[in-house]
Short mmCIF file of C-alpha atoms in Angstrom, two decimals:
data_model
loop_
_atom_site.label_atom_id
_atom_site.label_comp_id
_atom_site.label_asym_id
_atom_site.label_seq_id
_atom_site.Cartn_x
_atom_site.Cartn_y
_atom_site.Cartn_z
CA MET A 1 14.42 18.86 24.34
CA MET A 2 18.38 18.60 24.20
CA SER A 3 20.30 21.13 25.94
CA ILE A 4 23.17 20.44 23.53
CA LYS A 5 22.59 21.09 19.73
CA PRO A 6 21.91 17.89 17.63
CA ASP A 7 24.14 16.17 14.88
CA LEU A 8 20.73 15.22 13.35
CA ILE A 9 17.33 16.00 13.30
CA ILE A 10 14.94 13.24 12.54
CA VAL A 11 11.24 14.26 11.89
CA GLY A 12 8.84 11.23 12.68
CA ALA A 13 9.26 8.06 15.07
CA GLY A 14 7.87 5.47 12.95
CA MET A 15 9.88 2.63 11.32
CA ALA A 16 11.82 4.96 9.45
CA GLY A 17 12.86 7.13 12.13
CA LEU A 18 13.60 5.00 14.97
CA CYS A 19 16.00 3.02 12.54
CA ALA A 20 17.50 6.25 11.46
CA ALA A 21 17.98 7.09 15.20
CA LYS A 22 19.58 3.97 16.04
CA THR A 23 21.91 4.00 13.39
CA ALA A 24 23.20 7.51 14.28
CA ILE A 25 23.84 6.85 17.73
CA GLU A 26 25.64 3.77 16.86
CA ALA A 27 28.21 6.25 15.37
CA GLY A 28 28.13 8.54 18.37
CA ALA A 29 26.01 11.24 16.76
CA ARG A 30 23.56 13.25 18.92
CA VAL A 31 19.85 13.00 17.79
CA LEU A 32 16.65 14.72 18.30
CA VAL A 33 13.66 13.03 17.01
CA LEU A 34 10.42 14.98 16.52
CA GLU A 35 7.30 13.19 16.87
CA LYS A 36 3.74 14.75 16.36
CA ALA A 37 1.89 12.20 18.09
CA TYR A 38 2.60 11.40 21.98
CA ARG A 39 3.56 8.04 21.22
CA SER A 40 5.65 6.42 18.33
CA GLY A 41 5.00 4.27 15.56
CA GLY A 42 2.72 5.75 12.94
CA THR A 43 1.35 3.65 10.36
CA THR A 44 4.08 1.09 11.26
CA ARG A 45 1.98 0.06 14.39
CA LEU A 46 -0.91 -0.28 12.24
CA SER A 47 0.89 -2.82 9.97
CA ASP A 48 0.80 -6.53 9.91
CA GLY A 49 5.06 -5.87 10.24
CA VAL A 50 5.84 -8.20 7.02
CA PHE A 51 9.59 -7.20 6.11
CA ASN A 52 10.70 -8.18 2.62
CA ALA A 53 14.49 -9.27 2.22
CA CYS A 54 16.51 -11.82 0.60
CA ASP A 55 17.71 -14.32 3.34
CA PRO A 56 19.82 -17.21 2.25
CA GLN A 57 19.75 -18.58 5.84
CA ARG A 58 16.00 -19.28 5.90
CA GLN A 59 15.29 -19.26 1.89
CA TYR A 60 18.35 -21.92 0.69
CA PRO A 61 17.19 -24.67 2.86
CA LEU A 62 13.46 -24.48 1.84
CA ASP A 63 14.89 -24.55 -1.87
CA ILE A 64 13.97 -20.87 -2.23
CA HIS A 65 16.70 -19.59 -4.56
CA ASP A 66 16.40 -15.70 -4.25
CA SER A 67 18.37 -12.46 -4.75
CA PRO A 68 18.78 -8.93 -4.67
CA GLU A 69 18.49 -9.00 -8.57
CA ARG A 70 14.88 -10.85 -8.24
CA HIS A 71 13.84 -8.56 -5.69
CA PHE A 72 14.38 -5.82 -8.16
CA GLN A 73 12.85 -7.41 -10.64
CA ASP A 74 9.66 -8.33 -8.95
CA VAL A 75 8.96 -4.76 -7.27
CA MET A 76 9.63 -3.42 -10.70
CA GLU A 77 6.76 -5.68 -12.03
CA GLN A 78 4.63 -4.92 -9.42
CA GLY A 79 5.28 -1.24 -9.65
CA ARG A 80 4.27 -1.46 -13.15
CA GLY A 81 7.65 -0.39 -14.34
CA LYS A 82 7.29 3.09 -12.65
CA SER A 83 9.85 2.51 -9.82
CA HIS A 84 13.26 4.58 -10.33
CA PRO A 85 15.89 2.12 -10.96
CA ASN A 86 18.73 3.50 -8.60
CA LEU A 87 16.31 3.91 -6.03
CA LEU A 88 14.97 0.38 -6.30
CA GLN A 89 18.27 -0.95 -6.69
CA ALA A 90 19.56 0.90 -3.56
CA TYR A 91 16.44 -0.92 -1.87
CA THR A 92 16.60 -4.13 -2.75
CA TYR A 93 20.40 -4.42 -2.37
CA GLY A 94 20.08 -2.83 1.04
CA ALA A 95 17.00 -5.03 2.39
CA GLN A 96 19.27 -8.01 3.06
CA GLU A 97 21.76 -6.09 5.39
CA THR A 98 19.16 -4.01 7.22
CA PHE A 99 17.08 -7.37 7.89
CA SER A 100 20.34 -8.82 9.23
CA TRP A 101 21.05 -5.87 11.35
CA LEU A 102 17.47 -6.08 13.06
CA GLU A 103 18.39 -9.56 13.87
CA HIS A 104 21.92 -8.67 15.21
CA LEU A 105 20.38 -6.02 17.36
CA GLY A 106 18.32 -9.00 18.87
CA PHE A 107 14.82 -8.51 17.03
CA LYS A 108 13.28 -11.80 16.51
CA PHE A 109 11.82 -12.59 13.35
CA ASP A 110 9.71 -16.12 12.72
CA ASP A 111 11.79 -18.80 10.90
CA ARG A 112 9.17 -19.39 8.26
CA VAL A 113 9.55 -17.63 5.06
CA THR A 114 6.46 -16.92 3.46
CA GLN A 115 4.70 -15.40 0.19
CA GLU A 116 2.01 -12.99 1.34
CA ALA A 117 -1.05 -12.10 -1.04
CA GLY A 118 -0.09 -9.83 -3.81
CA THR A 119 3.78 -11.06 -3.44
CA LEU A 120 5.53 -12.35 -6.42
CA TYR A 121 8.04 -14.67 -4.42
CA PRO A 122 8.52 -16.10 -0.89
CA ARG A 123 10.78 -13.40 0.81
CA CYS A 124 8.48 -12.28 3.24
CA HIS A 125 9.50 -12.38 6.92
CA LYS A 126 7.11 -11.73 10.03
CA PRO A 127 8.04 -10.80 13.71
CA LEU A 128 8.24 -13.91 15.80
CA GLU A 129 5.40 -12.25 18.08
CA GLY A 130 2.94 -9.28 17.13
CA GLY A 131 2.66 -7.21 14.09
CA GLY A 132 4.40 -3.80 13.26
CA ALA A 133 3.99 -2.71 16.83
CA SER A 134 6.95 -5.03 17.74
CA TYR A 135 9.37 -3.32 15.68
CA ILE A 136 8.64 0.14 17.43
CA GLU A 137 8.67 -1.25 20.87
CA PHE A 138 11.80 -3.37 20.34
CA LEU A 139 13.50 -0.08 18.63
CA LEU A 140 12.50 2.11 21.47
CA SER A 141 14.26 -0.34 23.78
CA VAL A 142 17.49 -0.18 22.29
CA LEU A 143 17.23 3.72 21.81
CA SER A 144 17.64 4.30 25.33
CA SER A 145 20.97 6.45 25.35
CA SER A 146 21.72 9.71 26.43
CA LEU A 147 22.70 10.51 22.66
CA CYS A 148 18.92 10.41 21.63
CA THR A 149 15.90 12.34 22.67
CA VAL A 150 12.43 11.76 21.52
CA ALA A 151 10.35 14.91 21.62
CA TYR A 152 6.48 13.70 21.87
CA GLY A 153 3.62 16.01 21.06
CA CYS A 154 6.17 18.14 18.78
CA GLU A 155 4.51 18.99 15.43
CA VAL A 156 6.71 20.27 12.81
CA ILE A 157 5.00 22.69 10.56
CA GLY A 158 7.79 24.26 8.42
CA LEU A 159 11.48 24.07 7.35
CA LYS A 160 13.71 27.40 6.46
CA THR A 161 16.48 26.93 4.29
CA ASN A 162 20.35 28.15 4.99
CA SER A 163 22.63 28.99 2.53
CA ASN A 164 24.85 25.85 2.27
CA SER A 165 24.04 24.45 5.57
CA CYS A 166 21.21 22.41 7.13
CA PRO A 167 17.76 23.65 7.10
CA THR A 168 15.82 25.20 10.33
CA VAL A 169 13.25 23.07 11.51
CA ILE A 170 10.01 24.78 12.81
CA ALA A 171 8.16 23.19 15.25
CA GLN A 172 5.13 23.52 17.50
CA LYS A 173 4.67 22.30 20.89
CA LYS A 174 1.87 23.24 23.31
CA GLY A 175 1.37 26.50 21.38
CA ASP A 176 5.24 27.43 21.43
CA LEU A 177 7.14 27.89 18.20
CA ILE A 178 10.51 26.40 18.34
CA GLU A 179 13.22 26.65 15.82
CA LEU A 180 15.72 24.26 15.78
CA THR A 181 18.87 23.68 13.34
CA PRO A 182 21.24 20.92 13.43
CA ARG A 183 24.71 20.40 12.93
CA LYS A 184 24.66 18.27 10.01
CA GLY A 185 21.23 17.34 8.62
CA VAL A 186 17.31 16.82 8.76
CA LEU A 187 16.05 13.61 8.04
CA LEU A 188 12.00 13.73 7.12
CA CYS A 189 10.45 10.49 8.15
CA ALA A 190 7.04 12.00 8.92
CA GLY A 191 4.69 9.61 6.55
CA GLY A 192 2.66 10.23 3.67
CA PHE A 193 -0.34 12.46 3.05
CA ALA A 194 -3.30 10.07 2.53
CA ALA A 195 -4.89 11.18 5.69
CA ASN A 196 -5.34 14.77 4.03
CA ARG A 197 -8.41 14.73 2.04
CA ARG A 198 -7.54 18.08 0.09
CA MET A 199 -4.37 16.76 -1.19
CA VAL A 200 -5.83 13.12 -2.17
CA THR A 201 -8.74 14.82 -3.87
CA SER A 202 -6.46 17.27 -5.93
CA GLN A 203 -4.05 14.47 -7.08
CA PHE A 204 -6.57 11.45 -7.65
CA SER A 205 -10.14 12.88 -7.69
CA LEU A 206 -11.50 9.11 -8.29
CA LEU A 207 -10.47 8.89 -4.31
CA THR A 208 -12.67 11.46 -3.21
CA GLY A 209 -14.99 10.18 -0.70
CA SER A 210 -12.50 6.88 -0.01
CA GLU A 211 -11.85 6.02 3.49
CA TYR A 212 -8.23 6.14 4.80
CA ILE A 213 -7.17 3.42 6.98
CA GLY A 214 -3.72 4.23 7.85
CA SER A 215 -2.58 6.95 10.57
CA ARG A 216 -4.16 10.01 10.77
CA ASP A 217 -0.96 11.55 11.23
CA CYS A 218 0.01 11.15 7.59
CA ASP A 219 -1.48 14.35 6.86
CA GLY A 220 1.28 15.89 4.22
CA VAL A 221 2.16 18.67 6.82
CA VAL A 222 5.80 17.95 6.59
CA LEU A 223 5.84 17.11 2.70
CA SER A 224 4.50 20.42 2.00
CA ALA A 225 6.80 22.12 4.40
CA ALA A 226 9.59 20.46 2.07
CA VAL A 227 7.91 21.64 -1.17
CA HIS A 228 7.30 25.10 -0.11
CA ILE A 229 11.56 25.23 0.11
CA GLY A 230 11.78 23.91 -3.20
CA ALA A 231 11.77 20.03 -2.91
CA GLU A 232 10.56 18.12 -5.93
CA CYS A 233 7.62 15.58 -5.59
CA LEU A 234 6.83 12.69 -7.94
CA HIS A 235 4.02 10.17 -8.14
CA MET A 236 1.86 11.85 -6.62
CA SER A 237 -1.34 10.12 -7.75
CA PHE A 238 -0.16 6.70 -6.86
CA PHE A 239 -1.92 5.06 -3.83
CA ASP A 240 -1.82 1.57 -2.40
CA LEU A 241 -5.78 0.54 -2.14
CA CYS A 242 -7.12 -2.27 -0.24
CA SER A 243 -10.23 -3.64 1.24
CA ASP A 244 -11.11 -4.04 5.08
CA SER A 245 -11.60 -7.67 4.62
CA ASN A 246 -8.82 -10.24 4.42
CA GLU A 247 -11.49 -12.65 2.78
CA ILE A 248 -12.12 -10.22 0.11
CA GLU A 249 -8.34 -9.38 -0.67
CA GLU A 250 -7.94 -13.46 -1.22
CA LEU A 251 -10.85 -13.87 -3.34
CA LEU A 252 -9.94 -10.82 -5.53
CA SER A 253 -6.70 -12.90 -6.02
CA ASN A 254 -8.58 -15.79 -7.46
CA PRO A 255 -10.23 -14.71 -10.81
CA ALA A 256 -12.10 -18.19 -11.19
CA ASP A 257 -14.08 -17.55 -7.82
CA PHE A 258 -16.00 -14.19 -8.48
CA ILE A 259 -17.28 -11.87 -10.67
CA LEU A 260 -17.56 -8.13 -10.31
CA LEU A 261 -21.18 -6.37 -10.69
CA ASN A 262 -21.95 -2.68 -10.77
CA ASP A 263 -25.08 -1.12 -9.37
CA GLN A 264 -27.10 -2.16 -12.46
CA GLY A 265 -26.34 -5.91 -11.81
CA LYS A 266 -23.89 -5.73 -14.91
CA ARG A 267 -20.32 -6.75 -15.30
CA PHE A 268 -17.76 -4.06 -15.93
CA CYS A 269 -14.32 -5.67 -16.52
CA ARG A 270 -12.26 -9.21 -16.81
CA GLU A 271 -11.93 -10.12 -13.30
CA ASP A 272 -8.27 -11.83 -14.06
CA LEU A 273 -6.81 -8.14 -13.57
CA ASP A 274 -4.34 -7.48 -10.80
CA VAL A 275 -5.97 -6.71 -7.72
CA GLN A 276 -4.90 -2.88 -7.88
CA SER A 277 -6.29 -2.63 -11.19
CA LEU A 278 -9.54 -4.26 -9.93
CA TYR A 279 -9.94 -1.76 -7.29
CA GLU A 280 -9.41 1.08 -10.03
CA ALA A 281 -12.01 -0.31 -12.22
CA ILE A 282 -14.37 -0.30 -9.07
CA LEU A 283 -13.32 3.36 -8.39
CA LEU A 284 -14.82 4.52 -11.64
CA GLN A 285 -18.32 2.78 -10.71
CA ASN A 286 -21.34 4.87 -9.11
CA ASN A 287 -20.50 5.28 -5.59
CA HIS A 288 -17.19 4.19 -5.89
CA SER A 289 -18.11 0.48 -4.97
CA ALA A 290 -19.40 -2.81 -6.80
CA ASP A 291 -20.69 -6.38 -5.69
CA LEU A 292 -18.26 -9.00 -5.55
CA VAL A 293 -20.33 -12.36 -6.45
CA CYS A 294 -18.64 -15.43 -5.18
CA LEU A 295 -18.81 -18.39 -7.22
CA GLY A 296 -18.28 -22.08 -6.24
CA PRO A 297 -18.83 -25.67 -7.18
CA VAL A 298 -22.69 -26.84 -7.66
CA LYS A 299 -23.85 -28.64 -4.78
CA ARG A 300 -26.75 -31.34 -4.85
CA GLU A 301 -28.74 -29.99 -2.39
CA SER A 302 -29.66 -26.87 -4.01
CA ASN A 303 -29.31 -23.94 -6.73
CA SER A 304 -32.03 -21.78 -5.03
CA ARG A 305 -29.67 -19.44 -3.77
CA GLN A 306 -28.99 -17.96 -7.17
CA SER A 307 -32.29 -16.54 -7.55
CA ASN A 308 -31.50 -13.64 -4.95
CA TYR A 309 -28.91 -12.66 -7.70
CA PRO A 310 -28.82 -10.49 -11.40
CA LEU A 311 -29.84 -13.70 -13.20
CA GLU A 312 -29.32 -12.03 -16.55
CA ALA A 313 -25.58 -11.26 -15.63
CA LEU A 314 -25.22 -14.81 -14.29
CA ASN A 315 -26.69 -16.24 -17.04
CA LYS A 316 -24.49 -14.38 -19.53
CA TYR A 317 -21.55 -15.38 -17.64
CA ALA A 318 -22.38 -19.04 -17.44
CA LYS A 319 -22.70 -18.92 -21.00
CA ALA A 320 -19.28 -17.55 -21.50
CA CYS A 321 -18.13 -20.03 -19.24
CA ARG A 322 -19.46 -23.17 -21.08
CA LEU A 323 -18.04 -21.89 -24.50
CA LYS A 324 -14.90 -20.80 -22.77
CA ILE A 325 -15.08 -17.40 -24.56
CA ASP A 326 -15.25 -14.09 -22.76
CA ASP A 327 -16.67 -12.07 -25.72
CA GLU A 328 -17.44 -9.09 -23.48
CA PHE A 329 -14.20 -8.39 -21.43
CA GLY A 330 -11.90 -11.33 -22.70
CA LYS A 331 -11.05 -12.76 -19.48
CA ASN A 332 -8.94 -15.67 -19.71
CA PRO A 333 -10.72 -19.06 -20.64
CA TYR A 334 -8.45 -20.81 -17.99
CA PHE A 335 -10.57 -18.99 -15.13
CA LEU A 336 -14.08 -19.46 -17.08
CA ARG A 337 -15.28 -22.58 -14.75
CA TYR A 338 -18.38 -24.12 -15.20
CA PRO A 339 -20.80 -25.13 -13.55
CA PHE A 340 -20.87 -22.96 -10.78
CA GLU A 341 -23.29 -21.60 -8.30
CA VAL A 342 -23.36 -18.32 -5.99
CA VAL A 343 -21.87 -18.84 -2.82
CA LYS A 344 -22.31 -15.48 -1.26
CA GLN A 345 -21.95 -11.87 -2.04
CA PHE A 346 -19.90 -8.84 -0.77
CA LYS A 347 -20.11 -4.91 -1.18
CA VAL A 348 -16.58 -3.93 -2.26
CA SER A 349 -15.45 -0.24 -1.80
CA PRO A 350 -11.70 0.28 -1.97
CA LYS A 351 -9.75 1.95 0.93
CA MET A 352 -6.77 3.90 0.88
CA LYS A 353 -3.70 1.89 2.66
CA ARG A 354 -0.91 4.36 1.99
CA SER A 355 0.10 6.98 -0.68
CA LEU A 356 3.06 6.07 -2.86
CA GLY A 357 4.22 9.44 -3.99
CA GLY A 358 6.53 11.97 -2.00
CA LEU A 359 9.67 13.77 -2.06
CA LEU A 360 12.19 12.97 -5.03
CA ILE A 361 15.41 11.63 -3.22
CA ASN A 362 18.74 10.06 -4.82
CA GLU A 363 19.97 6.64 -3.79
CA LYS A 364 21.93 8.48 -0.67
CA ALA A 365 18.41 9.61 0.62
CA GLN A 366 19.14 13.13 -0.42
CA VAL A 367 16.25 15.39 -1.16
CA LEU A 368 16.22 16.73 -4.53
CA ASN A 369 15.02 20.27 -5.48
CA ARG A 370 12.89 20.96 -8.65
CA GLU A 371 16.15 21.51 -10.86
CA ARG A 372 17.17 17.75 -9.73
CA GLU A 373 20.01 19.23 -7.26
CA VAL A 374 20.74 18.06 -3.90
CA MET A 375 19.16 20.27 -1.25
CA PRO A 376 22.02 20.63 1.29
CA GLY A 377 21.34 18.94 4.70
CA LEU A 378 18.06 17.49 4.00
CA TYR A 379 17.40 13.94 3.47
CA ALA A 380 14.04 11.73 3.79
CA ALA A 381 13.04 7.91 4.17
CA GLY A 382 9.76 6.20 4.46
CA GLU A 383 6.22 7.03 3.00
CA ILE A 384 7.08 10.66 2.72
CA VAL A 385 9.19 9.49 -0.42
CA GLY A 386 8.00 8.75 -3.98
CA GLY A 387 9.66 6.83 -6.67
CA ILE A 388 10.79 3.71 -4.91
CA LEU A 389 7.85 1.19 -5.36
CA GLY A 390 6.22 2.89 -8.61
CA GLU A 391 2.61 2.65 -9.02
CA LYS A 392 1.68 0.02 -6.47
CA SER A 393 3.65 -2.38 -3.99
CA ALA A 394 2.98 -5.57 -2.00
CA SER A 395 2.87 -6.30 1.18
CA GLY A 396 6.46 -6.06 2.90
CA GLU A 397 8.16 -3.27 0.70
CA GLY A 398 6.64 -0.28 2.40
CA LEU A 399 8.19 -1.28 6.02
CA ALA A 400 11.49 -2.65 4.55
CA SER A 401 12.29 0.21 2.11
CA ALA A 402 11.62 2.54 4.79
CA ALA A 403 14.26 1.05 7.00
CA VAL A 404 16.35 0.59 4.48
CA PHE A 405 16.60 4.43 3.33
CA ALA A 406 16.24 5.44 6.88
CA ARG A 407 19.86 3.65 7.40
CA ILE A 408 20.77 4.90 4.27
CA GLY A 409 20.10 8.50 5.02
CA ALA A 410 21.59 8.55 8.46
CA ARG A 411 24.90 7.18 7.45
CA GLU A 412 25.11 9.65 4.55
CA VAL A 413 24.31 12.60 7.18
CA LEU A 414 27.22 11.43 9.30
CA ARG A 415 29.42 10.43 6.46
CA ILE A 416 29.84 6.80 7.75
#
């Protein structure tokens, strides 16, 4: 722990927390980072490292004409119109600057620009080497400064308000309780709450029993501590869902190549919905699962493999494909391909990738209370925040928005 009172206390040492710490020490501030685990990274370490941002230097030579405005529209569409416009604008306008800042520090991105599955435009950037862990190792390497201390194994379990000044952070380390009050502000970057089964079930009962594939430290304790002192939350029932198979993820993005069947061997939705809606439809089925039946062009050698699958559903679907009319669910005729045969079959059980709801902040990363008033000295960034990405998000938006609001929050605390 610091012997001198820190200017800024940051809770969490993932992408958001470390970006905030680096931004603060660049301004000469003393920073204390409290990390529950015994190493940095959290959910960022488990991610693929995709970072979404406009980058004319890479995009324009490839005839990719992007802009913060287009990025704004794409995220708003992906989030089904639920993003708060002022927060989303702060993110999409700040993404390019944050991307450039990381490069200026020396972080190496691949020169290629990609369009990852589920994204609407090619603005995805990947680390030159490695995935999300590469950001963590790099940021730790540039944080080596007497101005910054990262305290591992230090779990924040509560917050206390102080009239018109910074909140006090209550932490626990090796069984000892510690109370710390910074000079200028507290920035919460502790992740979401998807690892907290009780909180998830209370917000979205269909996810009861669904597996979470993110960091187990995203348990909502810090989020609850902020709520306990009056912070407002929003979008708590919004989650990013996924499969544990890249092949399944890719198939679900190609509606002509599959049908979904429930445990009675019947279709239950049109397969040309967006992937998130397909996952939600699957959650409504028995055991929150379904069979994904892959369809492909008929090969001369054999059709016998189809005999192992529900013939009634396949014959009914084949008739719809021949007529180019899906009377049952209204699937777009463009995706009704005939003839076909069954190639293989997967069991699909949607999993939680991350929570999208959390603390309500303004465009300065200041946490707001239930009267929509600024809570003095309290800021938040990353997965602990709600309202930025709306109802669902694409690969690369979570990592980039965490970094952007972390830097906004650090600057606002220090008024730089």
